[in-house]
XYZ file of C-alpha atoms in Angstrom:
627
model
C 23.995 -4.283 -1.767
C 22.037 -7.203 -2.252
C 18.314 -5.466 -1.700
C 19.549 -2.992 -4.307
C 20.732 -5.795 -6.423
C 17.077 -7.279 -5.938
C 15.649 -3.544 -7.061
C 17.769 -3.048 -9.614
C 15.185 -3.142 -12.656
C 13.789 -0.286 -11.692
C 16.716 1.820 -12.024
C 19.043 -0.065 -14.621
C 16.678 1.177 -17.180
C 18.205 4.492 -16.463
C 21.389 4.104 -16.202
C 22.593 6.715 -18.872
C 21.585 9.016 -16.275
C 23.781 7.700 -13.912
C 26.871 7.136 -15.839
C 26.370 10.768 -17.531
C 26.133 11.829 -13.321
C 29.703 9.451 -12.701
C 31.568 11.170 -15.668
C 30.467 14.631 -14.137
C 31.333 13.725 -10.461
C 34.708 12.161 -11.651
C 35.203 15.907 -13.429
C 34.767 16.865 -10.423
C 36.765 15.255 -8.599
C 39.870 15.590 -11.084
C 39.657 19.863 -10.988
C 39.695 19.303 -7.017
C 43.333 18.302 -7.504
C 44.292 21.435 -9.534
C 43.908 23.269 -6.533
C 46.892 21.968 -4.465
C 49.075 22.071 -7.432
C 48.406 25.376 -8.396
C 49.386 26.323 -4.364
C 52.947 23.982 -4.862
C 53.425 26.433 -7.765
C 52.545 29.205 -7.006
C 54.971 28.834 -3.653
C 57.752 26.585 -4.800
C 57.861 28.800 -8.497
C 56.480 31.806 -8.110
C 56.922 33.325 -4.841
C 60.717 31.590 -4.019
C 61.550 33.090 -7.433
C 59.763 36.453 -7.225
C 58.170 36.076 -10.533
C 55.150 37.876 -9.311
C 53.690 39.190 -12.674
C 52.603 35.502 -13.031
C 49.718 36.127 -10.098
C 47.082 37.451 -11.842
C 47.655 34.452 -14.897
C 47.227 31.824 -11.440
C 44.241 33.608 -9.714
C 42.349 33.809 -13.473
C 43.062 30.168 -13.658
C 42.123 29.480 -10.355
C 38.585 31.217 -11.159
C 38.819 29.396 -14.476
C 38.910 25.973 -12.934
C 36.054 26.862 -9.928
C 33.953 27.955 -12.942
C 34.309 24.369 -14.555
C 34.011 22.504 -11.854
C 30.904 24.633 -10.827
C 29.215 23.807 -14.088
C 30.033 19.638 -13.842
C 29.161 19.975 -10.083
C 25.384 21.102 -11.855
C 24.989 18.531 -14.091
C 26.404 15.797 -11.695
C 23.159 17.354 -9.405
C 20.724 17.364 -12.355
C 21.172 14.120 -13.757
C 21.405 12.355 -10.377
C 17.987 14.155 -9.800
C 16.267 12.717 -13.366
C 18.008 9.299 -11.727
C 16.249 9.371 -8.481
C 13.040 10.782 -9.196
C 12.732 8.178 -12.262
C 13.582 5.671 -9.982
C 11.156 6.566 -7.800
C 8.564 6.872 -10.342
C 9.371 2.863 -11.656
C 8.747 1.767 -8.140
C 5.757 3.504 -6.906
C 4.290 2.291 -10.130
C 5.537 -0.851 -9.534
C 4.216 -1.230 -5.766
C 0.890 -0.080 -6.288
C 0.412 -1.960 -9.403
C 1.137 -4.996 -7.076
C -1.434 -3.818 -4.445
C -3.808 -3.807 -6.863
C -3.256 -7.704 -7.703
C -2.700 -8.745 -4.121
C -5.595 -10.806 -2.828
C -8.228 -10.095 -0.176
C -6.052 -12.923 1.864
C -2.750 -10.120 2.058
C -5.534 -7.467 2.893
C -6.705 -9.475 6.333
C -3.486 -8.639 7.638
C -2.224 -5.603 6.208
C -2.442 -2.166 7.901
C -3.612 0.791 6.433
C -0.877 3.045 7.642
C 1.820 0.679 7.173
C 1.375 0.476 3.859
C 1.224 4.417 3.788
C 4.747 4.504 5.275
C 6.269 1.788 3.137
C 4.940 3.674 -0.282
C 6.119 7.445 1.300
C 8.532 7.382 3.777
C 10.605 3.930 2.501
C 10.350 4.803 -1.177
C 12.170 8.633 -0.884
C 14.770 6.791 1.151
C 15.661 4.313 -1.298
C 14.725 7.427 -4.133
C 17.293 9.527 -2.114
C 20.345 6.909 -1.808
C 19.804 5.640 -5.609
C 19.283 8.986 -6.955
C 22.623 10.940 -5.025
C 23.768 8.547 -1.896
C 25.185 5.514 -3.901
C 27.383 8.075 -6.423
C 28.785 9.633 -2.938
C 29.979 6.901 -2.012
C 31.800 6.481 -5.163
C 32.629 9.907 -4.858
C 34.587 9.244 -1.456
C 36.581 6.163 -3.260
C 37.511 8.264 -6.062
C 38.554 11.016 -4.175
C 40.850 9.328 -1.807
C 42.259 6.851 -4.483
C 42.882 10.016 -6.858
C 44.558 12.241 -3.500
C 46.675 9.489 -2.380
C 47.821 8.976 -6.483
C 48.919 12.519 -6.334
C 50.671 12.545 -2.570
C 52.574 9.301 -3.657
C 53.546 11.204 -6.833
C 55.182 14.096 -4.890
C 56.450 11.933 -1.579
C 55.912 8.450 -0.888
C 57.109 8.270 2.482
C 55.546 11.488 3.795
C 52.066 9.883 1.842
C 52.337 6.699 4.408
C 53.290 8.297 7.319
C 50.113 10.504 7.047
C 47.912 7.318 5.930
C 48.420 5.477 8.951
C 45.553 6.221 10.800
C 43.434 5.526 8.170
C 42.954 1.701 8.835
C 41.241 2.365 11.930
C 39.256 4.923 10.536
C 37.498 2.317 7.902
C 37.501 0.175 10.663
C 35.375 1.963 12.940
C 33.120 2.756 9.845
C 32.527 -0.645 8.931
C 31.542 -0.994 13.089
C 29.185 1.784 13.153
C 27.278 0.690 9.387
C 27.120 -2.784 11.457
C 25.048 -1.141 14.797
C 22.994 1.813 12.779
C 21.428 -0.881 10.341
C 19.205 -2.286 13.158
C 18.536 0.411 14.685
C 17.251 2.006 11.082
C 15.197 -0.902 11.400
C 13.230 -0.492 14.339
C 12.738 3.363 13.532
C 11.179 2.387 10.288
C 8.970 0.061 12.155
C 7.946 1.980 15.373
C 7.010 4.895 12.411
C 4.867 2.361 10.700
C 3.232 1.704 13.852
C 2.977 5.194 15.151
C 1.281 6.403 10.946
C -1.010 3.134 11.541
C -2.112 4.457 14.491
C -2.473 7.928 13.267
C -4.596 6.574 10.035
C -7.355 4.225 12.382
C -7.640 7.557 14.784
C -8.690 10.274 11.956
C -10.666 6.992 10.166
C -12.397 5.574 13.031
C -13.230 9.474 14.498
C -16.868 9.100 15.299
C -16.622 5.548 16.841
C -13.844 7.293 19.509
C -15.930 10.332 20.121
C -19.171 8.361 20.489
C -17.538 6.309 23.390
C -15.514 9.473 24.821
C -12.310 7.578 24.329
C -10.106 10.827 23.619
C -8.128 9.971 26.231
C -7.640 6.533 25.608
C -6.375 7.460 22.143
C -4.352 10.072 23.638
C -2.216 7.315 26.361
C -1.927 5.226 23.194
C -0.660 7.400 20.698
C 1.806 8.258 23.459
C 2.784 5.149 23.656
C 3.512 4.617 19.751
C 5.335 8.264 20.272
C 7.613 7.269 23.268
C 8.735 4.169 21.607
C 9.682 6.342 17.945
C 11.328 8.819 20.160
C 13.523 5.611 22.413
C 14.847 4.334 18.591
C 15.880 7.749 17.785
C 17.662 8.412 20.801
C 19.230 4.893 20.800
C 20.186 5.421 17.221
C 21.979 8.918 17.919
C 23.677 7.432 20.980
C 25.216 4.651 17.890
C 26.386 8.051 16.485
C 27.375 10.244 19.136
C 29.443 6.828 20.384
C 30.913 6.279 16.632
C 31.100 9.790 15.172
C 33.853 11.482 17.447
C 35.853 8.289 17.140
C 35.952 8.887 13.190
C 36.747 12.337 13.450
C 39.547 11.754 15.595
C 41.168 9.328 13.443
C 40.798 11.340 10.393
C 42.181 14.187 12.697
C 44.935 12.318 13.194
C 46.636 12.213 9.909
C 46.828 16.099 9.880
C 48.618 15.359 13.200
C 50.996 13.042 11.572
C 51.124 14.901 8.910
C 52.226 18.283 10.008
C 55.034 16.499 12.390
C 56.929 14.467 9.960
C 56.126 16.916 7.260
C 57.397 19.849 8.992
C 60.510 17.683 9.887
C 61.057 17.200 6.397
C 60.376 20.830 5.452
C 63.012 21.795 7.917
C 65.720 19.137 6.336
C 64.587 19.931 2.666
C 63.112 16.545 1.924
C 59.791 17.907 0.733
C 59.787 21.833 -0.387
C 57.617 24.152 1.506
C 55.443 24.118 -1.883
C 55.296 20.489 -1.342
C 53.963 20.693 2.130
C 51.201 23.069 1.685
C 50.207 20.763 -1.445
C 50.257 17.588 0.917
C 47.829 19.555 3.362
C 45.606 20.383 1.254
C 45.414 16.894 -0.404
C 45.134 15.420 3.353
C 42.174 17.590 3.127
C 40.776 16.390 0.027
C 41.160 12.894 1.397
C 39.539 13.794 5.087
C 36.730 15.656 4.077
C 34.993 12.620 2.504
C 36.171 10.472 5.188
C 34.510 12.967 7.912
C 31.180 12.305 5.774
C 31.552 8.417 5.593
C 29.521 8.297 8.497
C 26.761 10.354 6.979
C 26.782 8.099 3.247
C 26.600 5.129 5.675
C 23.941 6.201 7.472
C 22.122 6.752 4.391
C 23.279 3.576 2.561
C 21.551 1.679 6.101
C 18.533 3.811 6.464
C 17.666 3.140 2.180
C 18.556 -0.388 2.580
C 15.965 -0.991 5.593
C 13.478 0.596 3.911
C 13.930 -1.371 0.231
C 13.905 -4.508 2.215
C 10.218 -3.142 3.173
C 9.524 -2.453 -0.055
C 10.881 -6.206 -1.436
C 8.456 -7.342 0.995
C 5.424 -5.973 -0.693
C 6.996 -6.568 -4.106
C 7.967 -10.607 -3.171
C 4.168 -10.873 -1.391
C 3.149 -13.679 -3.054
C -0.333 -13.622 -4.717
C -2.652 -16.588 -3.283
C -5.356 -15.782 -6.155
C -3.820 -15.323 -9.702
C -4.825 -15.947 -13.407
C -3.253 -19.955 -14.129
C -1.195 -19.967 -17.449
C -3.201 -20.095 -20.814
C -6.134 -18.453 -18.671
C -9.402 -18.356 -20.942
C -10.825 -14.851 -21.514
C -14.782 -15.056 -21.117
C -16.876 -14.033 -23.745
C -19.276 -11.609 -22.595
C -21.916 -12.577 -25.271
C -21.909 -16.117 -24.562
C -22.248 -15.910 -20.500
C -25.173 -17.413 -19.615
C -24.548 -16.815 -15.760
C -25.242 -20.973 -14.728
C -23.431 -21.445 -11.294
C -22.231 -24.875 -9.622
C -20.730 -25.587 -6.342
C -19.153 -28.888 -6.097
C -18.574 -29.925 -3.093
C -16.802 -26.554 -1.821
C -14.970 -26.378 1.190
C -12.689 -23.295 2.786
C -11.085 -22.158 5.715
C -9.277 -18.779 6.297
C -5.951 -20.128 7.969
C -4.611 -23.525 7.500
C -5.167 -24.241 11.374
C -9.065 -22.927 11.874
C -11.895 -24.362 11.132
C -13.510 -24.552 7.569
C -15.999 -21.319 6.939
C -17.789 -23.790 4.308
C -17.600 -27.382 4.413
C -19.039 -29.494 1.620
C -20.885 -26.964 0.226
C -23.064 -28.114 -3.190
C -25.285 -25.609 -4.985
C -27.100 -25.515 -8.814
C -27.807 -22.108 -10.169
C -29.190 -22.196 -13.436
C -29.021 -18.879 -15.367
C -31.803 -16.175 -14.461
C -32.183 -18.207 -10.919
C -32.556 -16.058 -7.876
C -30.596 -17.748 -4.762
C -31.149 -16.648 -1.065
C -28.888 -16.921 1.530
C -29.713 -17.019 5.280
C -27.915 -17.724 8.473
C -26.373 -15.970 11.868
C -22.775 -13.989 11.756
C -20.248 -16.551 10.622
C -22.474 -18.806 8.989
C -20.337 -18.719 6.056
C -23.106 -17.059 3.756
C -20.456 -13.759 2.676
C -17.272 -16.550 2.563
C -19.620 -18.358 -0.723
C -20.012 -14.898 -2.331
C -16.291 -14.480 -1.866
C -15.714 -17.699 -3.078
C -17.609 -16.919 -6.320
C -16.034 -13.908 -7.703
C -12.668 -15.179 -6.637
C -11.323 -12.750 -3.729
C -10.452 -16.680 -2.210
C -9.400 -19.843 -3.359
C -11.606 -23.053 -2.775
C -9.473 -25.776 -0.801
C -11.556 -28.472 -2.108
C -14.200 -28.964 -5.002
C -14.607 -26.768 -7.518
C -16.807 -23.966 -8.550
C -18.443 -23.164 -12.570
C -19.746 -21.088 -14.566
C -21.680 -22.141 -17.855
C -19.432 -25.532 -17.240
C -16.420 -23.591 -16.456
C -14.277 -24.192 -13.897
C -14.095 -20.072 -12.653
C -9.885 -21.027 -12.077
C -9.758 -21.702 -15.569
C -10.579 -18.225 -17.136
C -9.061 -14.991 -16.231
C -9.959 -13.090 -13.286
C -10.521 -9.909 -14.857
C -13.347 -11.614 -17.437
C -14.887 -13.463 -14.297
C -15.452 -10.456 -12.248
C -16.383 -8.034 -14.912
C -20.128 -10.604 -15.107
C -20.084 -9.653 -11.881
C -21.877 -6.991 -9.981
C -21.587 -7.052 -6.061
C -23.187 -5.086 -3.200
C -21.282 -5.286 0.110
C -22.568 -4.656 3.185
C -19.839 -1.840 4.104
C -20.597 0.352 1.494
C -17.767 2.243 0.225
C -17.816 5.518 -1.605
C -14.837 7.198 -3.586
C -13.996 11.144 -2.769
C -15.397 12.195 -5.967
C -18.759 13.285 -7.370
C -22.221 11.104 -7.155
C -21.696 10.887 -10.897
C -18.402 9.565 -10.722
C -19.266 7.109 -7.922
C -22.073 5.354 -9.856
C -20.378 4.940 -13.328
C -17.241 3.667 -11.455
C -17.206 0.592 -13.306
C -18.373 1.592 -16.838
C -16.041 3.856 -18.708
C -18.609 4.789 -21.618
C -21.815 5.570 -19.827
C -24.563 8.234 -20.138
C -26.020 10.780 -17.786
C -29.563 8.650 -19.083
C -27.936 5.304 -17.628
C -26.492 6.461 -14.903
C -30.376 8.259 -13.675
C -31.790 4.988 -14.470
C -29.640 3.390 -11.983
C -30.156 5.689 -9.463
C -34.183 5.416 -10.219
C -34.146 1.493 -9.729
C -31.964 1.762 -6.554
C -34.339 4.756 -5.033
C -31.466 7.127 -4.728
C -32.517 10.056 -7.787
C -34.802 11.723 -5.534
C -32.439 12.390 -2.652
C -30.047 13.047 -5.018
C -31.885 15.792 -7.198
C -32.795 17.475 -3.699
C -28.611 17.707 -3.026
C -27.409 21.328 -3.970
C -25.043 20.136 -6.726
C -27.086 16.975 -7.800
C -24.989 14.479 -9.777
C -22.258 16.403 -9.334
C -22.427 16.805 -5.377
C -18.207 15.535 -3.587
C -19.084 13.249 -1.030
C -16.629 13.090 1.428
C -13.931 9.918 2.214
C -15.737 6.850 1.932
C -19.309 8.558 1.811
C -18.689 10.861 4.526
C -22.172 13.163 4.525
C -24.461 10.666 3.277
C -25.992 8.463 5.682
C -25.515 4.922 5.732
C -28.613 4.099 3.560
C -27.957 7.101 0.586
C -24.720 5.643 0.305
C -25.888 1.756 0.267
C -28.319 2.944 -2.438
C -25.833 4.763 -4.638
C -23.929 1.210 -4.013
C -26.363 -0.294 -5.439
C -26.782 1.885 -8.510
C -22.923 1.337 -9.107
C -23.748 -2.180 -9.376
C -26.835 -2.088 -11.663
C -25.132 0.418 -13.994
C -22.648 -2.549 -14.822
C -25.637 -4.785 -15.907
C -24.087 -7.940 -15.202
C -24.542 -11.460 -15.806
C -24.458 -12.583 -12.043
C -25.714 -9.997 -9.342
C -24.465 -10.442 -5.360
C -26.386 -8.532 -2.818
C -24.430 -9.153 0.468
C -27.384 -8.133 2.846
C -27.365 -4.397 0.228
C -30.571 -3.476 2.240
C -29.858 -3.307 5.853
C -29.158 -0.244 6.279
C -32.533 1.718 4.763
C -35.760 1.437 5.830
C -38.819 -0.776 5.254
C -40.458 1.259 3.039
C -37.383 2.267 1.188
C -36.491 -1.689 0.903
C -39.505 -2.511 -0.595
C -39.386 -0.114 -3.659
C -35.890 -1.282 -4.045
C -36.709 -5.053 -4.077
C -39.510 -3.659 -6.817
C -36.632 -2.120 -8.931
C -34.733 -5.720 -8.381
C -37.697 -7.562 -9.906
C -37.023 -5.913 -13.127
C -33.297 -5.790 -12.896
C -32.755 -9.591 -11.819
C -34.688 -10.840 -14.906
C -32.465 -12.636 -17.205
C -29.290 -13.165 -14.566
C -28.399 -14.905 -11.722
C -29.093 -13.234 -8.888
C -27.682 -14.326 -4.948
C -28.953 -12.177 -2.344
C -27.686 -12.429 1.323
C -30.172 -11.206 4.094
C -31.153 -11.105 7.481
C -34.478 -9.970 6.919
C -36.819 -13.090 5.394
C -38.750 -10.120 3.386
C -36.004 -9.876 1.389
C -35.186 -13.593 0.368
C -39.338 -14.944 -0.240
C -39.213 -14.194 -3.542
C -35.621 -16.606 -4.562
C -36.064 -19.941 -6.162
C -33.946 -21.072 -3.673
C -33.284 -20.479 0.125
C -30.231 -21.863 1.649
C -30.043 -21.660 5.787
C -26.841 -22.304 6.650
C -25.251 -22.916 10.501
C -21.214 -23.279 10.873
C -20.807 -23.303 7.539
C -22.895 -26.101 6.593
C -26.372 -26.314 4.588
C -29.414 -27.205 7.598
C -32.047 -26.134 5.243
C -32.886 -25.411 1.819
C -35.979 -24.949 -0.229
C -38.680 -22.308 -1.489
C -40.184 -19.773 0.865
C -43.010 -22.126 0.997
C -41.379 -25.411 1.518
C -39.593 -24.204 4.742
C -42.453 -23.059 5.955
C -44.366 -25.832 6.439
C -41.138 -28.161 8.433
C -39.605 -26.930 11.608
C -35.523 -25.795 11.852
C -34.552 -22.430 11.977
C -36.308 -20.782 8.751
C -39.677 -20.797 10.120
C -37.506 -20.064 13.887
C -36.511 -16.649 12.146
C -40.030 -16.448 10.313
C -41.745 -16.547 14.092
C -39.250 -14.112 15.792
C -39.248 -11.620 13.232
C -42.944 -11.802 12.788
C -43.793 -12.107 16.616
C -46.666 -9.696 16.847
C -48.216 -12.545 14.582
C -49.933 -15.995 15.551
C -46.640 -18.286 15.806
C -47.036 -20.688 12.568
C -47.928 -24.370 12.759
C -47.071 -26.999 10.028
C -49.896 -27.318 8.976
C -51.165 -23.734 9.059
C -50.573 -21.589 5.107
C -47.579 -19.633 4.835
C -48.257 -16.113 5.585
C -47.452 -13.580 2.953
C -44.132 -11.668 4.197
C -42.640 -8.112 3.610
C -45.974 -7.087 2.650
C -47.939 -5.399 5.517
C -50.955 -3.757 4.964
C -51.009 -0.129 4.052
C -54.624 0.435 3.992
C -55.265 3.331 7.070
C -53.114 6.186 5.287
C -49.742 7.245 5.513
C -49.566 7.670 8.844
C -50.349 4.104 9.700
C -48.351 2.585 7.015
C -44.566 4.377 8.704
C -45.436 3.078 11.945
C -46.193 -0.253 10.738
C -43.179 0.248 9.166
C -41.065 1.409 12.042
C -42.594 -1.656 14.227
C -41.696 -4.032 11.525
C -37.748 -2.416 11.828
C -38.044 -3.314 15.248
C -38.563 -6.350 15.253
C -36.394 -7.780 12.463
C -33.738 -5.985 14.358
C -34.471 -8.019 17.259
C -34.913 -11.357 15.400
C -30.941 -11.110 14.118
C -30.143 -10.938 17.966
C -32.506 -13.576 19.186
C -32.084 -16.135 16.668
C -28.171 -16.026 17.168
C -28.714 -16.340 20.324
C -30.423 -19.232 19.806
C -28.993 -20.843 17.643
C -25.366 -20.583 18.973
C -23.732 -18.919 15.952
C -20.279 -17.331 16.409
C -18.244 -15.040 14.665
């Protein structure tokens, strides 16, 4: 009972429910014994005597007592119900209010469909045993404590005799609960597994049909099946094992029972009354014992499945608001970063993502970040906002140290872009003015204006109000990084992150965005992450960055004119051009001549898309960066 113990504050509070649901049950339970005294009397009193005009008085007040005990049986039902459900309720709020505070570190690991299980399957087992499993088993002590009160009260002797086999009978309980709990265990687990694998499937749909790995799927799903289906039939071989050997020691005492007992009949130790009372109370006492095995069951299956639960509630949370946490003040945000001397690494064993990393952002300052995949450029951004905790150093804002003030006032001056855009199943509308609560249909158009996504979304049947589908599903990838973007421009924050927002829309597209960005980065810090060199000429600042370490930084035109890998990526991505000398002028980037029409001005377009893409593959190539 300890796990229960460990849950119990979110079903103490309603414990009137479950003490109103005891009284009822224990009702019950006493108008159960009427029953076998009513037969002792009706045999020993009325039918030995053949005073037979009492009959229809004892069949009225048998219907009389089936009618109470009808109506407690009801409200033992309904107010074990209002228990369970409310129990329920306390935890799922509970759990997913903790999901929301867990940090990005407990999201690494964590599995989509796991968690699915835990928060479905796990909670209506433990809502199930709280709610109606844990009074049954109350139920079972009170009605063999309560028989075996009334058998000793009409024969002591005959009450032991029939008893007898009862020791073994708890016994073997107390073995099975011992061999099911494990087994519960790895069916929980091998479900989890088998919904994880379920979840990825349906999610990752157009990655397996694009590589015609149906089949592959298929063999693996099978494989998650087969093991489900080997813990279930291990688990009913516990039971079919356990099971008869409880029935045949409750079986037993009706054995024992009806051969002393009738012994005793026949020598007028116990009247025939008597007997027929004892046999029914045997049955009182047997029935619950037949179902032990059932409560157990459910007592092992609800206490697997809150340790699961405990595990999400216990997680420990690696980023969290210190004690006496300042609250930012919107109004007095200036957006001035500093990194001092920053360094990180994702596990305690691999290699630091950012080592020593030092960086002065005054407010309104426009930072660029370059550098191959797992450079460390996204872990800084991360860094910034929070989703991680620096090792070493320190990181401010306005002076700040950013662990000093609450998280919720840090990020809300904060307006990031990822990469992977992701879209809620809800309306255009509701997508962009996710994170302002008062905001007008004006605002949210101007958004969509600066982040080139009104047009496409006027020419949508439903406009504004057009579903997309899970996570953007019937958009392509650069409506939905646009609509991203508007999201983050409605906030109009303090400190903008673009984590590479542009890479998946075109050239032309790009430039009318950056356009709108002139405008909206005025007045806050702004750090952009790109692959593309277009997109970072214009920052006050360009850090290149290798293994998570700074190799260059400067202006656009100050790494021009020195050799490393800015004016590398420069040459590659502008290879159709004369390859740059030192001493040659920087070359105006992003902005290729449109002069010749339209025409002219998409392919130049398409070409430059061509070779940008290349330049990401060539210069991590050659430059050695890993992931």
């Amino acid at each position: 009972m300890h796990v229960f113990n460990q849950l119990r504050e979110y079903y103490w509070s309603e414990r009137r429910y479950f003490f109103i649901s005891i009284l009822c049950l224990m009702t019950v339970t006493g108008l159960g014994l009427v029953y076998p005294n009513l037969f002792r009397y009706l045999i020993d009193n009325v039918i030995a005597n053949e005073r037979y005009e009492e009959v229809p008085l004892l069949a009225v007040s048998v219907f009389a007592v089936m009618a109470l005990k009808a109506t407690f049986q009801f409200l033992h039902g309904s107010f074990s119900a209002k228990l369970g459900n409310q129990t329920a309720y306390n935890l799922r709020e509970a759990l997913y209010r903790k999901l929301q505070f867990l940090s990005f570190q407990y999201y690494d690991k964590a599995r989509t469909g796991d968690l699915m299980s835990r928060l479905t399957a796990d909670l209506q087992a433990v809502r199930d045993f709280v709610g109606f499993g844990f009074v049954q088993i109350l139920n079972v002590f009170m009605m063999f404590t309560f028989g075996m009160l009334m058998m000793l009260s009409i024969n002591w002797q005959l009450t032991l005799i029939t008893l007898a086999a009862m020791p073994f009978l708890v016994f073997t309980a107390i073995r099975f609960e011992g061999r099911i709990h494990p087994a519960f265990r790895l069916i929980r687990k091998s479900m989890s597994t088998m919904t994880t694998t379920v979840q990825e499937n349906i999610t990752g749909v157009r990655t397996v049909k694009s590589f015609a790995r149906e089949p592959h799927e298929i063999e693996k799903f099978a494989e998650r099946n087969t093991d489900y289906k080997d813990n279930n039939v291990i688990t009913s071989g516990i039971w079919a094992k356990f099971f008869p050997l409880m029935e045949l020691f409750a079986n037993l005492s009706i054995v024992l029972l009806l051969g002393a007992g009738g012994w005793m009949a026949i020598n007028e130790i116990v009247t025939l009354g008597e007997l027929v009372a004892f046999y029914s109370l045997v049955g009182y006492i047997i029935q619950p014992m037949w179902g032990i095995g059932f409560h157990i069951n459910n007592f092992t299956q609800s206490k697997a499945a809150g340790e699961r639960l405990l595990e999400i509630l216990h997680q420990y949370v690696h980023v969290k608001n210190k004690e006496h946490a300042r609250v930012l003040d919107p109004e007095k945000v200036q957006g001035h970063v500093r990194f001092e001397g920053v360094t990180f690494a994702y596990g305690e064993s691999q290699k630091a993502a950012v080592e020593d990393f030092n960086l002065d952002a005054p407010a309104g300052s426009v930072i660029g970040l370059l550098g191959g995949t797992g450079s460390g450029k996204s872990t800084i951004i991360q860094l910034l906002f929070r989703a991680y905790q620096a090792k070493q150093g320190r990181i401010t804002l306005d002076g700040q140290d950013i662990r000093d003030v609450t998280l919720e006032s840090l990020r809300s001056q904060m307006a990031v872009v990822f990469q992977e855009t992701f879209l809620f199943s809800s309306t255009i509308r509701n997508n962009i003015a996710y994170g302002v609560e008062d905001v007008t249909q004006e605002q949210i158009e101007q958004a969509a204006r600066l982040s080139k996504a009104h047009d496409f979304i006027m020419e949508l049947p439903l406009g504004y109000d057009t579903v997309v589908g899970e996570r953007g599903l019937g958009l392509s990838g650069g409506q939905k990084q646009r609509i991203a973007i508007a999201r983050a421009l409605l906030l109009n924050p303090k400190i903008l992150i673009l984590d590479d927002a542009t890479s998946a829309v075109d050239m032309e597209t790009e430039h009318e965005i950056q356009q709108g960005f002139q405008e909206v980065m005025k007045d806050r810090t702004t750090f952009i992450i790109a692959h593309r060199i277009s997109s970072l000429k214009h920052a006050d600042e360009i850090i290149v960055l290798d293994h998570g370490k700074v190799v260059q930084r400067g202006t656009h035109e100050q790494l021009m004119k020195v050799p490393g890998p800015y004016l590398d990526t420069y040459n590659i991505q502008f290879s159709d051009q004369p390859v740059l000398s030192l001493d040659a002028e920087p070359a105006s980037i992003g902005k290729p001549s449109y002069g010749g029409g339209h025409v002219q001005q998409a392919a130049e377009e398409e070409q430059q898309t061509q070779r940008e893409s290349a330049a990401a593959s060539s210069y991590t190539k050659r430059r050695g960066l890993v992931t």
